[in-house]
Amino acid sequence: HAAKPRARISLLCHSYGSVVCARAARGLEAEDIVLYGSPGTGYDDAGQLHTRASVWAGRGRGDWIGGVPHVRVPLLVTTVGFGTDPVSRRFGARIFDAGDAGHSDYLKPGSAALASMSRIVEGRHV
């Protein structure tokens, strides 16, 4: 914002990076937080991120991460799992089309996922 005060800031968070972004969300001056190929965030719903940013989630039909159980289970002195699936209605994120993307395909030129995320970052929401 110092260099360009009207610049849009978006956080793009892939896979385990979704957990990192969710923990950092509070207080960030981002317009959008985009979770893709996510195993979860460690939170039950998008409201728990305590952010003014729009929270988006997408997962490609070819992404193996969809088969990972979306649970959070207390185990002795820690917790196993990352909780609610970000693309589930229960989580409450805005869903974007990620097409047929596999786990490493979201940013491939010409992909539906890249087109959707580009529109979000530009402020032309899908």
Short mmCIF file of C-alpha atoms in Angstrom, two decimals:
data_model
loop_
_atom_site.label_atom_id
_atom_site.label_comp_id
_atom_site.label_asym_id
_atom_site.label_seq_id
_atom_site.Cartn_x
_atom_site.Cartn_y
_atom_site.Cartn_z
CA HIS A 1 0.00 0.00 0.00
CA ALA A 2 2.94 2.36 0.54
CA ALA A 3 3.94 2.17 -3.14
CA LYS A 4 0.42 2.09 -4.55
CA PRO A 5 -2.26 2.99 -1.99
CA ARG A 6 -5.16 1.69 -4.09
CA ALA A 7 -3.52 -1.64 -4.88
CA ARG A 8 -5.61 -4.76 -4.24
CA ILE A 9 -3.95 -7.31 -2.01
CA SER A 10 -4.94 -10.93 -2.34
CA LEU A 11 -3.51 -13.94 -0.54
CA LEU A 12 -3.33 -17.11 -2.65
CA CYS A 13 -2.95 -20.14 -0.41
CA HIS A 14 -2.25 -23.61 -1.81
CA SER A 15 -2.39 -26.91 0.05
CA TYR A 16 -0.84 -26.68 3.54
CA GLY A 17 -0.33 -22.96 2.85
CA SER A 18 -4.07 -22.66 3.58
CA VAL A 19 -3.34 -23.42 7.22
CA VAL A 20 -0.59 -20.79 7.30
CA CYS A 21 -2.79 -18.16 5.60
CA ALA A 22 -5.70 -18.88 7.93
CA ARG A 23 -3.52 -18.32 10.98
CA ALA A 24 -2.20 -15.07 9.49
CA ALA A 25 -5.60 -13.77 8.28
CA ARG A 26 -6.53 -11.69 11.34
CA GLY A 27 -5.45 -8.10 10.78
CA LEU A 28 -4.18 -8.50 7.21
CA GLU A 29 -5.15 -5.75 4.81
CA ALA A 30 -6.17 -8.17 2.08
CA GLU A 31 -9.29 -7.94 -0.05
CA ASP A 32 -9.36 -11.66 -0.79
CA ILE A 33 -8.00 -14.88 0.69
CA VAL A 34 -8.05 -17.67 -1.88
CA LEU A 35 -7.70 -21.25 -0.61
CA TYR A 36 -7.05 -23.91 -3.25
CA GLY A 37 -6.11 -27.57 -3.04
CA SER A 38 -6.61 -27.19 0.70
CA PRO A 39 -6.64 -29.94 3.34
CA GLY A 40 -8.41 -27.49 5.68
CA THR A 41 -7.45 -24.43 7.66
CA GLY A 42 -7.53 -25.58 11.26
CA TYR A 43 -10.81 -23.70 11.73
CA ASP A 44 -14.41 -24.88 11.55
CA ASP A 45 -15.64 -22.01 9.37
CA ALA A 46 -14.46 -18.96 7.46
CA GLY A 47 -15.80 -16.60 10.14
CA GLN A 48 -13.20 -17.89 12.57
CA LEU A 49 -10.47 -16.37 10.42
CA HIS A 50 -11.57 -12.96 11.77
CA THR A 51 -10.80 -11.12 8.56
CA ARG A 52 -12.57 -8.47 6.51
CA ALA A 53 -11.28 -10.19 3.36
CA SER A 54 -13.57 -12.28 1.19
CA VAL A 55 -12.62 -15.92 1.72
CA TRP A 56 -12.67 -18.07 -1.42
CA ALA A 57 -12.12 -21.81 -1.85
CA GLY A 58 -11.73 -24.10 -4.85
CA ARG A 59 -10.62 -27.63 -5.52
CA GLY A 60 -10.09 -29.29 -8.87
CA ARG A 61 -11.94 -32.48 -9.66
CA GLY A 62 -8.57 -34.22 -10.21
CA ASP A 63 -7.04 -33.17 -6.87
CA TRP A 64 -6.24 -36.07 -4.55
CA ILE A 65 -6.52 -33.76 -1.51
CA GLY A 66 -10.30 -34.17 -1.78
CA GLY A 67 -9.85 -37.72 -0.50
CA VAL A 68 -8.12 -36.60 2.68
CA PRO A 69 -10.48 -36.79 5.69
CA HIS A 70 -11.46 -33.29 6.79
CA VAL A 71 -11.47 -33.76 10.55
CA ARG A 72 -9.87 -32.32 13.66
CA VAL A 73 -9.33 -34.86 16.40
CA PRO A 74 -7.78 -34.07 19.79
CA LEU A 75 -4.98 -36.54 20.52
CA LEU A 76 -3.17 -36.32 23.84
CA VAL A 77 -1.39 -32.93 23.77
CA THR A 78 -2.05 -32.08 20.11
CA THR A 79 -4.72 -32.12 17.40
CA VAL A 80 -4.64 -34.23 14.26
CA GLY A 81 -6.21 -32.94 11.04
CA PHE A 82 -7.16 -29.54 9.68
CA GLY A 83 -10.93 -29.52 10.18
CA THR A 84 -13.79 -28.55 7.93
CA ASP A 85 -13.35 -28.85 4.17
CA PRO A 86 -12.99 -25.28 2.83
CA VAL A 87 -15.14 -26.08 -0.22
CA SER A 88 -17.99 -27.39 1.93
CA ARG A 89 -21.09 -25.28 2.47
CA ARG A 90 -20.50 -25.57 6.23
CA PHE A 91 -17.16 -23.74 6.01
CA GLY A 92 -18.82 -20.74 4.37
CA ALA A 93 -16.20 -19.63 1.83
CA ARG A 94 -17.20 -18.35 -1.59
CA ILE A 95 -16.60 -21.21 -4.03
CA PHE A 96 -14.81 -20.73 -7.34
CA ASP A 97 -14.50 -23.07 -10.32
CA ALA A 98 -11.19 -24.94 -10.31
CA GLY A 99 -12.10 -27.19 -13.23
CA ASP A 100 -10.30 -30.50 -13.56
CA ALA A 101 -7.10 -29.36 -11.83
CA GLY A 102 -4.93 -31.91 -10.08
CA HIS A 103 -3.06 -30.92 -6.94
CA SER A 104 -0.17 -29.30 -8.84
CA ASP A 105 -2.20 -27.96 -11.80
CA TYR A 106 -4.03 -24.91 -10.44
CA LEU A 107 -1.62 -22.36 -11.93
CA LYS A 108 -1.23 -24.01 -15.34
CA PRO A 109 -1.74 -21.53 -18.19
CA GLY A 110 -5.24 -21.85 -19.64
CA SER A 111 -6.67 -23.75 -16.65
CA ALA A 112 -10.12 -22.94 -15.27
CA ALA A 113 -8.57 -22.56 -11.81
CA LEU A 114 -6.08 -19.93 -12.97
CA ALA A 115 -8.81 -18.03 -14.84
CA SER A 116 -11.04 -18.01 -11.74
CA MET A 117 -8.26 -16.91 -9.40
CA SER A 118 -7.18 -14.20 -11.85
CA ARG A 119 -10.71 -12.75 -11.83
CA ILE A 120 -10.77 -12.80 -8.01
CA VAL A 121 -7.39 -11.05 -7.74
CA GLU A 122 -8.49 -8.43 -10.27
CA GLY A 123 -11.69 -7.77 -8.31
CA ARG A 124 -13.89 -9.22 -11.07
CA HIS A 125 -15.32 -11.89 -8.80
CA VAL A 126 -16.59 -15.09 -10.30
#
